PDB file of C-alpha atoms and ligand atoms in Angstrom:
ATOM      1  CA  MET S   1      10.271 -18.723  10.618  1.00 96.00           C
ATOM      2  CA  LYS S   2       9.177 -19.728   7.111  1.00 98.00           C
ATOM      3  CA  THR S   3      11.741 -20.209   4.332  1.00 98.00           C
ATOM      4  CA  VAL S   4      12.279 -17.351   1.844  1.00 98.00           C
ATOM      5  CA  GLU S   5      10.692 -19.388  -0.933  1.00 98.00           C
ATOM      6  CA  GLU S   6       7.550 -20.180   1.138  1.00 97.00           C
ATOM      7  CA  THR S   7       7.348 -16.617   2.348  1.00 98.00           C
ATOM      8  CA  LEU S   8       7.508 -15.026  -1.090  1.00 98.00           C
ATOM      9  CA  LEU S   9       5.733 -17.600  -3.264  1.00 98.00           C
ATOM     10  CA  LYS S  10       2.856 -18.611  -0.919  1.00 97.00           C
ATOM     11  CA  ARG S  11       1.899 -15.108   0.268  1.00 98.00           C
ATOM     12  CA  THR S  12      -1.650 -13.933  -0.223  1.00 98.00           C
ATOM     13  CA  SER S  13      -3.468 -10.931   1.219  1.00 98.00           C
ATOM     14  CA  VAL S  14      -5.208 -11.944   4.465  1.00 98.00           C
ATOM     15  CA  ARG S  15      -8.214  -9.852   5.554  1.00 98.00           C
ATOM     16  CA  ARG S  16      -9.603 -11.914   8.452  1.00 98.00           C
ATOM     17  CA  TYR S  17      -7.711 -12.190  11.731  1.00 98.00           C
ATOM     18  CA  GLN S  18      -7.950 -13.823  15.130  1.00 98.00           C
ATOM     19  CA  TYR S  19      -8.589 -11.542  18.139  1.00 96.00           C
ATOM     20  CA  ASP S  20      -5.094 -12.201  19.635  1.00 97.00           C
ATOM     21  CA  LYS S  21      -2.451  -9.500  19.783  1.00 97.00           C
ATOM     22  CA  ILE S  22       0.817  -9.896  17.939  1.00 98.00           C
ATOM     23  CA  PRO S  23       3.665 -10.961  20.275  1.00 98.00           C
ATOM     24  CA  ALA S  24       5.981  -8.027  21.068  1.00 98.00           C
ATOM     25  CA  GLU S  25       9.057  -9.803  19.719  1.00 98.00           C
ATOM     26  CA  THR S  26       7.314 -10.421  16.367  1.00 98.00           C
ATOM     27  CA  LEU S  27       6.353  -6.730  16.124  1.00 98.00           C
ATOM     28  CA  ASP S  28       9.926  -5.774  17.011  1.00 98.00           C
ATOM     29  CA  PHE S  29      11.209  -8.000  14.175  1.00 98.00           C
ATOM     30  CA  ILE S  30       8.808  -6.369  11.714  1.00 98.00           C
ATOM     31  CA  TYR S  31       9.826  -2.875  12.872  1.00 99.00           C
ATOM     32  CA  ARG S  32      13.534  -3.665  12.524  1.00 98.00           C
ATOM     33  CA  ALA S  33      12.860  -5.035   8.988  1.00 98.00           C
ATOM     34  CA  ILE S  34      11.055  -1.743   8.236  1.00 99.00           C
ATOM     35  CA  ALA S  35      13.901   0.361   9.610  1.00 98.00           C
ATOM     36  CA  ASN S  36      16.455  -1.532   7.408  1.00 98.00           C
ATOM     37  CA  THR S  37      14.612  -0.630   4.131  1.00 98.00           C
ATOM     38  CA  PRO S  38      16.856   0.515   1.282  1.00 98.00           C
ATOM     39  CA  THR S  39      16.004   4.184   0.637  1.00 98.00           C
ATOM     40  CA  SER S  40      16.991   6.893  -1.870  1.00 98.00           C
ATOM     41  CA  TYR S  41      20.182   8.634  -0.762  1.00 98.00           C
ATOM     42  CA  ASN S  42      19.810   6.782   2.557  1.00 98.00           C
ATOM     43  CA  GLY S  43      17.474   9.753   3.230  1.00 98.00           C
ATOM     44  CA  GLN S  44      14.860   7.365   4.788  1.00 98.00           C
ATOM     45  CA  GLN S  45      12.043   9.594   3.491  1.00 98.00           C
ATOM     46  CA  PHE S  46       9.337   7.630   5.359  1.00 98.00           C
ATOM     47  CA  SER S  47       7.730   7.060   8.719  1.00 98.00           C
ATOM     48  CA  VAL S  48       5.325   4.442  10.000  1.00 98.00           C
ATOM     49  CA  ILE S  49       2.492   5.059  12.483  1.00 98.00           C
ATOM     50  CA  ALA S  50       1.706   1.812  14.341  1.00 98.00           C
ATOM     51  CA  ILE S  51      -1.882   1.843  15.620  1.00 98.00           C
ATOM     52  CA  ASP S  52      -3.250  -0.609  18.150  1.00 97.00           C
ATOM     53  CA  ASP S  53      -5.763   1.778  19.753  1.00 98.00           C
ATOM     54  CA  GLN S  54      -9.151   0.307  18.845  1.00 98.00           C
ATOM     55  CA  ALA S  55     -10.895   3.706  18.895  1.00 98.00           C
ATOM     56  CA  ILE S  56      -8.513   5.086  16.221  1.00 98.00           C
ATOM     57  CA  LYS S  57      -8.890   1.871  14.114  1.00 98.00           C
ATOM     58  CA  GLU S  58     -12.710   2.272  14.286  1.00 98.00           C
ATOM     59  CA  GLU S  59     -12.401   5.921  13.180  1.00 98.00           C
ATOM     60  CA  LEU S  60     -10.230   4.884  10.236  1.00 98.00           C
ATOM     61  CA  TYR S  61     -12.644   2.037   9.424  1.00 98.00           C
ATOM     62  CA  ALA S  62     -15.546   4.501   9.340  1.00 98.00           C
ATOM     63  CA  ILE S  63     -13.653   6.537   6.701  1.00 98.00           C
ATOM     64  CA  THR S  64     -12.282   3.682   4.562  1.00 98.00           C
ATOM     65  CA  ASN S  65     -15.065   1.044   4.966  1.00 98.00           C
ATOM     66  CA  GLN S  66     -12.306  -1.597   4.969  1.00 98.00           C
ATOM     67  CA  LYS S  67     -13.250  -4.099   7.654  1.00 98.00           C
ATOM     68  CA  GLN S  68      -9.703  -5.461   8.102  1.00 98.00           C
ATOM     69  CA  ILE S  69      -8.742  -2.025   9.490  1.00 98.00           C
ATOM     70  CA  LYS S  70     -10.859  -2.498  12.592  1.00 97.00           C
ATOM     71  CA  THR S  71     -10.350  -6.248  13.005  1.00 98.00           C
ATOM     72  CA  CYS S  72      -6.557  -6.375  12.551  1.00 98.00           C
ATOM     73  CA  ALA S  73      -4.310  -6.575  15.642  1.00 98.00           C
ATOM     74  CA  THR S  74      -1.972  -3.814  14.485  1.00 98.00           C
ATOM     75  CA  LEU S  75      -2.461  -1.251  11.719  1.00 98.00           C
ATOM     76  CA  LEU S  76       0.631   0.296  10.157  1.00 99.00           C
ATOM     77  CA  MET S  77       0.251   3.615   8.304  1.00 98.00           C
ATOM     78  CA  PHE S  78       3.187   4.093   5.886  1.00 98.00           C
ATOM     79  CA  CYS S  79       3.877   7.743   5.205  1.00 98.00           C
ATOM     80  CA  ALA S  80       6.303   9.629   2.974  1.00 98.00           C
ATOM     81  CA  ASP S  81       8.212  11.921   5.326  1.00 98.00           C
ATOM     82  CA  TYR S  82      10.159  15.099   4.639  1.00 98.00           C
ATOM     83  CA  HIS S  83       9.376  16.530   8.101  1.00 98.00           C
ATOM     84  CA  LYS S  84      12.183  14.821  10.015  1.00 98.00           C
ATOM     85  CA  ILE S  85      14.980  16.212   7.780  1.00 98.00           C
ATOM     86  CA  ASP S  86      13.337  19.668   8.042  1.00 98.00           C
ATOM     87  CA  VAL S  87      13.369  19.524  11.838  1.00 98.00           C
ATOM     88  CA  LEU S  88      17.086  18.718  11.882  1.00 98.00           C
ATOM     89  CA  ALA S  89      17.955  21.257   9.100  1.00 98.00           C
ATOM     90  CA  ARG S  90      16.182  23.986  11.090  1.00 98.00           C
ATOM     91  CA  LYS S  91      17.981  22.946  14.284  1.00 98.00           C
ATOM     92  CA  LYS S  92      21.360  23.061  12.483  1.00 98.00           C
ATOM     93  CA  GLY S  93      20.537  26.241  10.592  1.00 98.00           C
ATOM     94  CA  ILE S  94      20.951  24.565   7.170  1.00 98.00           C
ATOM     95  CA  ASP S  95      18.843  25.858   4.233  1.00 97.00           C
ATOM     96  CA  ASN S  96      16.311  23.187   3.110  1.00 97.00           C
ATOM     97  CA  PRO S  97      15.768  23.087  -0.653  1.00 96.00           C
ATOM     98  CA  HIS S  98      12.381  21.384  -0.070  1.00 96.00           C
ATOM     99  CA  PHE S  99      12.750  18.428  -2.437  1.00 97.00           C
ATOM    100  CA  GLU S 100       9.135  17.506  -1.540  1.00 97.00           C
ATOM    101  CA  ASN S 101       7.938  20.390  -3.762  1.00 96.00           C
ATOM    102  CA  THR S 102       9.055  18.426  -6.841  1.00 95.00           C
ATOM    103  CA  LEU S 103       7.468  15.421  -8.520  1.00 95.00           C
ATOM    104  CA  ASP S 104      10.677  13.441  -8.040  1.00 96.00           C
ATOM    105  CA  GLY S 105      10.696  14.287  -4.355  1.00 97.00           C
ATOM    106  CA  VAL S 106       7.135  13.002  -4.018  1.00 97.00           C
ATOM    107  CA  MET S 107       8.050   9.865  -5.997  1.00 98.00           C
ATOM    108  CA  VAL S 108      11.072   9.254  -3.759  1.00 98.00           C
ATOM    109  CA  GLY S 109       8.927   9.488  -0.635  1.00 98.00           C
ATOM    110  CA  ILE S 110       6.380   7.086  -2.124  1.00 98.00           C
ATOM    111  CA  ILE S 111       9.051   4.599  -3.241  1.00 98.00           C
ATOM    112  CA  ASP S 112      10.701   4.602   0.224  1.00 98.00           C
ATOM    113  CA  ALA S 113       7.390   4.145   2.056  1.00 98.00           C
ATOM    114  CA  ALA S 114       6.282   1.429  -0.372  1.00 98.00           C
ATOM    115  CA  LEU S 115       9.560  -0.479  -0.012  1.00 99.00           C
ATOM    116  CA  ALA S 116       9.253  -0.221   3.784  1.00 99.00           C
ATOM    117  CA  MET S 117       5.679  -1.601   3.561  1.00 99.00           C
ATOM    118  CA  GLN S 118       6.895  -4.505   1.455  1.00 98.00           C
ATOM    119  CA  ASN S 119       9.633  -5.277   3.993  1.00 98.00           C
ATOM    120  CA  ALA S 120       6.877  -5.430   6.623  1.00 99.00           C
ATOM    121  CA  VAL S 121       4.736  -7.702   4.403  1.00 99.00           C
ATOM    122  CA  VAL S 122       7.617 -10.110   3.995  1.00 98.00           C
ATOM    123  CA  ALA S 123       8.695 -10.040   7.646  1.00 98.00           C
ATOM    124  CA  ALA S 124       5.060 -10.597   8.761  1.00 98.00           C
ATOM    125  CA  GLN S 125       4.536 -13.444   6.308  1.00 98.00           C
ATOM    126  CA  ALA S 126       7.819 -15.115   7.391  1.00 98.00           C
ATOM    127  CA  ALA S 127       6.738 -14.884  11.046  1.00 98.00           C
ATOM    128  CA  GLY S 128       3.389 -16.573  10.279  1.00 98.00           C
ATOM    129  CA  LEU S 129       1.207 -13.416  10.370  1.00 98.00           C
ATOM    130  CA  GLY S 130      -1.309 -12.315   7.707  1.00 98.00           C
ATOM    131  CA  SER S 131      -1.285  -8.878   6.132  1.00 98.00           C
ATOM    132  CA  CYS S 132      -3.200  -6.733   3.705  1.00 98.00           C
ATOM    133  CA  CYS S 133      -2.209  -3.441   2.094  1.00 98.00           C
ATOM    134  CA  VAL S 134      -5.084  -0.861   2.226  1.00 98.00           C
ATOM    135  CA  GLY S 135      -4.835   1.866  -0.424  1.00 98.00           C
ATOM    136  CA  TYR S 136      -8.173   3.401   0.670  1.00 97.00           C
ATOM    137  CA  ALA S 137      -6.241   4.735   3.682  1.00 98.00           C
ATOM    138  CA  ARG S 138      -4.590   7.101   1.166  1.00 97.00           C
ATOM    139  CA  THR S 139      -7.593   7.901  -1.031  1.00 97.00           C
ATOM    140  CA  ALA S 140     -10.676   7.939   1.248  1.00 95.00           C
ATOM    141  CA  ASN S 141     -10.753  11.358   2.904  1.00 95.00           C
ATOM    142  CA  PRO S 142      -7.006  11.937   3.171  1.00 95.00           C
ATOM    143  CA  GLU S 143      -7.427  15.290   4.911  1.00 96.00           C
ATOM    144  CA  LYS S 144      -9.438  13.755   7.748  1.00 97.00           C
ATOM    145  CA  ILE S 145      -6.907  10.915   8.078  1.00 97.00           C
ATOM    146  CA  ALA S 146      -4.065  13.438   8.195  1.00 97.00           C
ATOM    147  CA  GLU S 147      -5.927  15.161  11.064  1.00 98.00           C
ATOM    148  CA  ILE S 148      -6.532  11.950  13.006  1.00 98.00           C
ATOM    149  CA  LEU S 149      -2.836  10.966  12.679  1.00 98.00           C
ATOM    150  CA  HIS S 150      -1.578  14.490  13.453  1.00 98.00           C
ATOM    151  CA  LEU S 151       0.496  14.433  10.278  1.00 98.00           C
ATOM    152  CA  PRO S 152       2.891  17.414  10.081  1.00 98.00           C
ATOM    153  CA  GLN S 153       3.651  19.332   6.904  1.00 98.00           C
ATOM    154  CA  GLY S 154       5.992  17.343   4.604  1.00 98.00           C
ATOM    155  CA  THR S 155       4.355  14.029   5.368  1.00 98.00           C
ATOM    156  CA  PHE S 156       1.501  12.207   3.687  1.00 98.00           C
ATOM    157  CA  VAL S 157      -0.035   8.704   3.822  1.00 98.00           C
ATOM    158  CA  VAL S 158       1.119   6.369   1.075  1.00 98.00           C
ATOM    159  CA  CYS S 159      -0.612   3.150   2.180  1.00 98.00           C
ATOM    160  CA  ALA S 160      -1.850   1.246   5.234  1.00 98.00           C
ATOM    161  CA  LEU S 161      -0.967  -2.323   6.156  1.00 98.00           C
ATOM    162  CA  THR S 162      -3.162  -4.489   8.384  1.00 99.00           C
ATOM    163  CA  LEU S 163      -1.474  -7.216  10.425  1.00 98.00           C
ATOM    164  CA  GLY S 164      -2.797 -10.050  12.499  1.00 98.00           C
ATOM    165  CA  ILE S 165      -2.841 -13.751  13.189  1.00 98.00           C
ATOM    166  CA  PRO S 166      -4.649 -15.259  10.138  1.00 98.00           C
ATOM    167  CA  ARG S 167      -8.208 -16.550  10.418  1.00 98.00           C
ATOM    168  CA  GLU S 168      -8.381 -17.512   6.699  1.00 96.00           C
ATOM    169  CA  SER S 169      -6.041 -18.928   4.072  1.00 95.00           C
ATOM    170  CA  PRO S 170      -7.237 -17.507   0.712  1.00 95.00           C
ATOM    171  CA  ASP S 171      -6.333 -19.202  -2.585  1.00 95.00           C
ATOM    172  CA  LEU S 172      -3.206 -17.861  -4.314  1.00 97.00           C
ATOM    173  CA  LYS S 173      -4.324 -15.382  -6.961  1.00 97.00           C
ATOM    174  CA  PRO S 174      -2.959 -16.180 -10.437  1.00 97.00           C
ATOM    175  CA  LYS S 175      -0.532 -13.446 -11.506  1.00 98.00           C
ATOM    176  CA  GLN S 176       0.615 -12.440 -14.993  1.00 98.00           C
ATOM    177  CA  PRO S 177       2.928 -15.062 -16.578  1.00 98.00           C
ATOM    178  CA  LEU S 178       6.615 -14.330 -16.582  1.00 98.00           C
ATOM    179  CA  SER S 179       6.403 -13.672 -20.345  1.00 97.00           C
ATOM    180  CA  LEU S 180       4.402 -10.516 -19.452  1.00 98.00           C
ATOM    181  CA  VAL S 181       6.200  -9.554 -16.294  1.00 98.00           C
ATOM    182  CA  VAL S 182       9.896  -9.895 -17.212  1.00 98.00           C
ATOM    183  CA  HIS S 183      11.111  -8.391 -20.484  1.00 98.00           C
ATOM    184  CA  HIS S 184      14.594  -9.456 -21.653  1.00 98.00           C
ATOM    185  CA  ASN S 185      17.083  -6.800 -22.620  1.00 98.00           C
ATOM    186  CA  HIS S 186      14.350  -4.499 -23.995  1.00 98.00           C
ATOM    187  CA  TYR S 187      10.601  -4.074 -23.764  1.00 98.00           C
ATOM    188  CA  ARG S 188       8.753  -6.750 -25.777  1.00 97.00           C
ATOM    189  CA  THR S 189       8.152  -5.613 -29.366  1.00 97.00           C
ATOM    190  CA  ASP S 190       5.971  -8.566 -30.474  1.00 98.00           C
ATOM    191  CA  ASP S 191       2.178  -8.669 -30.154  1.00 98.00           C
ATOM    192  CA  MET S 192       1.488  -9.608 -26.518  1.00 97.00           C
ATOM    193  CA  SER S 193      -2.306  -9.459 -26.802  1.00 98.00           C
ATOM    194  CA  ALA S 194      -2.632 -13.277 -26.921  1.00 98.00           C
ATOM    195  CA  ASP S 195      -0.747 -13.640 -23.600  1.00 98.00           C
ATOM    196  CA  LEU S 196      -2.917 -10.861 -22.148  1.00 98.00           C
ATOM    197  CA  GLU S 197      -6.160 -12.437 -23.324  1.00 98.00           C
ATOM    198  CA  GLN S 198      -5.051 -15.760 -21.900  1.00 98.00           C
ATOM    199  CA  TYR S 199      -4.364 -14.106 -18.511  1.00 98.00           C
ATOM    200  CA  ASP S 200      -7.725 -12.311 -18.614  1.00 98.00           C
ATOM    201  CA  HIS S 201      -9.357 -15.709 -19.145  1.00 98.00           C
ATOM    202  CA  THR S 202      -7.313 -17.283 -16.263  1.00 98.00           C
ATOM    203  CA  ILE S 203      -8.561 -14.556 -13.915  1.00 97.00           C
ATOM    204  CA  SER S 204     -12.174 -14.967 -15.070  1.00 97.00           C
ATOM    205  CA  GLU S 205     -11.906 -18.720 -14.348  1.00 97.00           C
ATOM    206  CA  TYR S 206     -10.273 -18.058 -10.975  1.00 96.00           C
ATOM    207  CA  ASN S 207     -12.971 -15.572  -9.951  1.00 96.00           C
ATOM    208  CA  ARG S 208     -15.675 -18.075 -10.960  1.00 96.00           C
ATOM    209  CA  HIS S 209     -14.253 -20.978  -8.982  1.00 94.00           C
ATOM    210  CA  ARG S 210     -12.179 -19.510  -6.109  1.00 91.00           C
ATOM    211  CA  SER S 211     -12.994 -20.387  -2.516  1.00 89.00           C
ATOM    212  CA  GLY S 212     -15.146 -17.790  -0.699  1.00 86.00           C
ATOM    213  CA  THR S 213     -17.162 -15.252  -2.684  1.00 90.00           C
ATOM    214  CA  THR S 214     -17.078 -15.901  -6.445  1.00 93.00           C
ATOM    215  CA  THR S 215     -17.576 -13.215  -9.173  1.00 94.00           C
ATOM    216  CA  GLU S 216     -17.974 -12.973 -12.971  1.00 95.00           C
ATOM    217  CA  ASN S 217     -15.164 -10.366 -13.137  1.00 95.00           C
ATOM    218  CA  ASP S 218     -12.511 -10.558 -15.849  1.00 96.00           C
ATOM    219  CA  TRP S 219      -9.182  -8.773 -15.218  1.00 98.00           C
ATOM    220  CA  CYS S 220      -9.193  -6.016 -17.836  1.00 98.00           C
ATOM    221  CA  GLY S 221     -12.675  -4.585 -17.304  1.00 98.00           C
ATOM    222  CA  HIS S 222     -12.421  -4.883 -13.500  1.00 97.00           C
ATOM    223  CA  ILE S 223      -9.136  -3.038 -13.297  1.00 98.00           C
ATOM    224  CA  LEU S 224     -10.292  -0.311 -15.719  1.00 98.00           C
ATOM    225  CA  ASP S 225     -13.341   0.237 -13.470  1.00 98.00           C
ATOM    226  CA  TYR S 226     -10.913   0.880 -10.539  1.00 97.00           C
ATOM    227  CA  TYR S 227      -8.991   3.355 -12.722  1.00 97.00           C
ATOM    228  CA  ARG S 228     -12.240   5.134 -13.615  1.00 98.00           C
ATOM    229  CA  MET S 229     -13.101   5.486  -9.940  1.00 96.00           C
ATOM    230  CA  ALA S 230      -9.591   6.672  -9.132  1.00 96.00           C
ATOM    231  CA  LEU S 231      -9.925   9.578 -11.599  1.00 95.00           C
ATOM    232  CA  ASP S 232     -12.042  11.340  -8.916  1.00 93.00           C
ATOM    233  CA  TYR S 233      -9.313  11.263  -6.218  1.00 94.00           C
ATOM    234  CA  ASP S 234      -7.763  14.675  -5.613  1.00 91.00           C
ATOM    235  CA  MET S 235      -4.247  13.580  -4.638  1.00 93.00           C
ATOM    236  CA  GLU S 236      -2.705  16.798  -5.951  1.00 92.00           C
ATOM    237  CA  GLY S 237      -4.908  18.898  -3.700  1.00 93.00           C
ATOM    238  CA  TYR S 238      -4.084  16.661  -0.711  1.00 94.00           C
ATOM    239  CA  LEU S 239      -0.311  16.762  -1.334  1.00 96.00           C
ATOM    240  CA  ASN S 240      -0.492  20.555  -1.574  1.00 94.00           C
ATOM    241  CA  LYS S 241      -2.245  20.735   1.852  1.00 95.00           C
ATOM    242  CA  GLN S 242       0.424  18.406   3.320  1.00 96.00           C
ATOM    243  CA  GLY S 243       3.140  20.792   2.268  1.00 96.00           C
ATOM    244  CA  CYS S 244       4.274  19.283  -1.071  1.00 96.00           C
ATOM    245  CA  LYS S 245       3.794  22.386  -3.236  1.00 92.00           C
ATOM    246  CA  LEU S 246       3.979  20.840  -6.652  1.00 88.00           C
ATOM    247  CA  PRO S 247       3.420  23.127  -9.681  1.00 80.00           C
ATOM    248  CA  PHE S 248      -0.071  21.944 -10.510  1.00 67.00           C
ATOM    249  CA  THR S 249      -3.653  23.219 -10.406  1.00 62.00           C
ATOM    250  CA  PRO S 250      -5.578  21.492  -7.593  1.00 57.00           C
ATOM    251  CA  LYS S 251      -9.059  20.285  -8.545  1.00 61.00           C
ATOM    252  CA  LYS S 252     -11.858  22.505  -7.297  1.00 62.00           C
ATOM    253  CA  LYS S 253     -14.343  20.825  -4.959  1.00 59.00           C
ATOM    254  CA  GLU S 254     -17.882  21.021  -6.338  1.00 55.00           C
TER     255      GLU S 254
HETATM  256  C1  FMN D 301      -0.860  -0.455  -2.820  1.00 76.11           C
HETATM  257  C2  FMN D 301      -1.922  -1.453  -2.559  1.00 76.11           C
HETATM  258  C3  FMN D 301      -3.167  -1.074  -2.128  1.00 76.11           C
HETATM  259  C4  FMN D 301      -4.163  -2.047  -1.859  1.00 76.11           C
HETATM  260  N1  FMN D 301      -5.360  -1.643  -1.348  1.00 76.11           N
HETATM  261  C5  FMN D 301      -6.281  -2.564  -0.941  1.00 76.11           C
HETATM  262  C6  FMN D 301      -7.451  -2.151  -0.292  1.00 76.11           C
HETATM  263  O1  FMN D 301      -7.729  -0.932  -0.075  1.00 76.11           O
HETATM  264  N2  FMN D 301      -8.329  -3.101   0.141  1.00 76.11           N
HETATM  265  C7  FMN D 301      -8.059  -4.421  -0.057  1.00 76.11           C
HETATM  266  O2  FMN D 301      -8.909  -5.236   0.350  1.00 76.11           O
HETATM  267  N3  FMN D 301      -6.931  -4.856  -0.657  1.00 76.11           N
HETATM  268  C8  FMN D 301      -6.029  -3.943  -1.110  1.00 76.11           C
HETATM  269  N4  FMN D 301      -4.854  -4.352  -1.670  1.00 76.11           N
HETATM  270  C9  FMN D 301      -4.583  -5.807  -1.833  1.00 76.11           C
HETATM  271  C10 FMN D 301      -4.749  -6.228  -3.307  1.00 76.11           C
HETATM  272  O3  FMN D 301      -6.130  -6.297  -3.602  1.00 76.11           O
HETATM  273  C11 FMN D 301      -4.074  -7.583  -3.493  1.00 76.11           C
HETATM  274  O4  FMN D 301      -2.690  -7.463  -3.244  1.00 76.11           O
HETATM  275  C12 FMN D 301      -4.266  -8.091  -4.905  1.00 76.11           C
HETATM  276  O5  FMN D 301      -5.648  -8.378  -5.150  1.00 76.11           O
HETATM  277  C13 FMN D 301      -3.498  -9.372  -5.150  1.00 76.11           C
HETATM  278  O6  FMN D 301      -3.876 -10.403  -4.228  1.00 76.11           O
HETATM  279  P1  FMN D 301      -2.816 -11.097  -3.258  1.00 76.11           P
HETATM  280  O7  FMN D 301      -2.204 -10.005  -2.420  1.00 76.11           O
HETATM  281  O8  FMN D 301      -3.579 -12.056  -2.427  1.00 76.11           O
HETATM  282  O9  FMN D 301      -1.798 -11.725  -4.140  1.00 76.11           O
HETATM  283  C14 FMN D 301      -3.865  -3.450  -1.995  1.00 76.11           C
HETATM  284  C15 FMN D 301      -2.586  -3.795  -2.459  1.00 76.11           C
HETATM  285  C16 FMN D 301      -1.631  -2.848  -2.708  1.00 76.11           C
HETATM  286  C17 FMN D 301      -0.245  -3.332  -3.172  1.00 76.11           C
END
């Protein structure tokens, strides 16, 4: 097992994997790390669907166009989950206030699932595996993915995580300096544009010189392009179909 420092500070996303399966005891360690996630109210408002069936991986690849989904050894789909508590409440005859119909309820489910995913990332990294989060598993045709996974009402996909034995070791990506990440006692009130411009420049240089495919992307423009694309996602409509009846107006499909 790697040290905590090595695990946390040397981690990169890994998108290429060897064909080998993940040993059962390593998967068991990752699953136990997932199960021990801190969660709001200890409500454990999440579930994970572990997929090793190649046909299902191929189906999900066809939707997401993310190659690591079909080449990984195990694909974990992290879902927010208010179905389990509903099953038990019904069984015990307790009235369910349906927290999932509120924005905070949806946020709680997303936070729990995201923390569970991060536990899996750390456990996998410590055990020498590679991983990559795949957000397209949430945004690319969520209704079809809900159908493939047989997701019941009160559950929705938050993110996927691909796992496998690494076949690449990508360069560490430069992250924002601590002066931008950690604010002391209150949010920074000085002008932070110089630090941001410096970071933008660092990313441009990294993209120009990194190993593998190089690009001319800066940080700011590239991220804003992602945001522009994301404006088209109809998450509200998807949540509504999955039984989270938030008070909003779903977008109409053209
Ligand atoms: C919520 C989330 C969704 C992501 N979705 C994708 C994705 O769909 N495809 C992909 O290749 N990488 C995806 N990533 C990986 C990021 O691109 C990656 O973490 C980021 O570029 C930083 O690189 P690093 O992980 O190597 O530090 C995602 C990461 C997170 C946390």
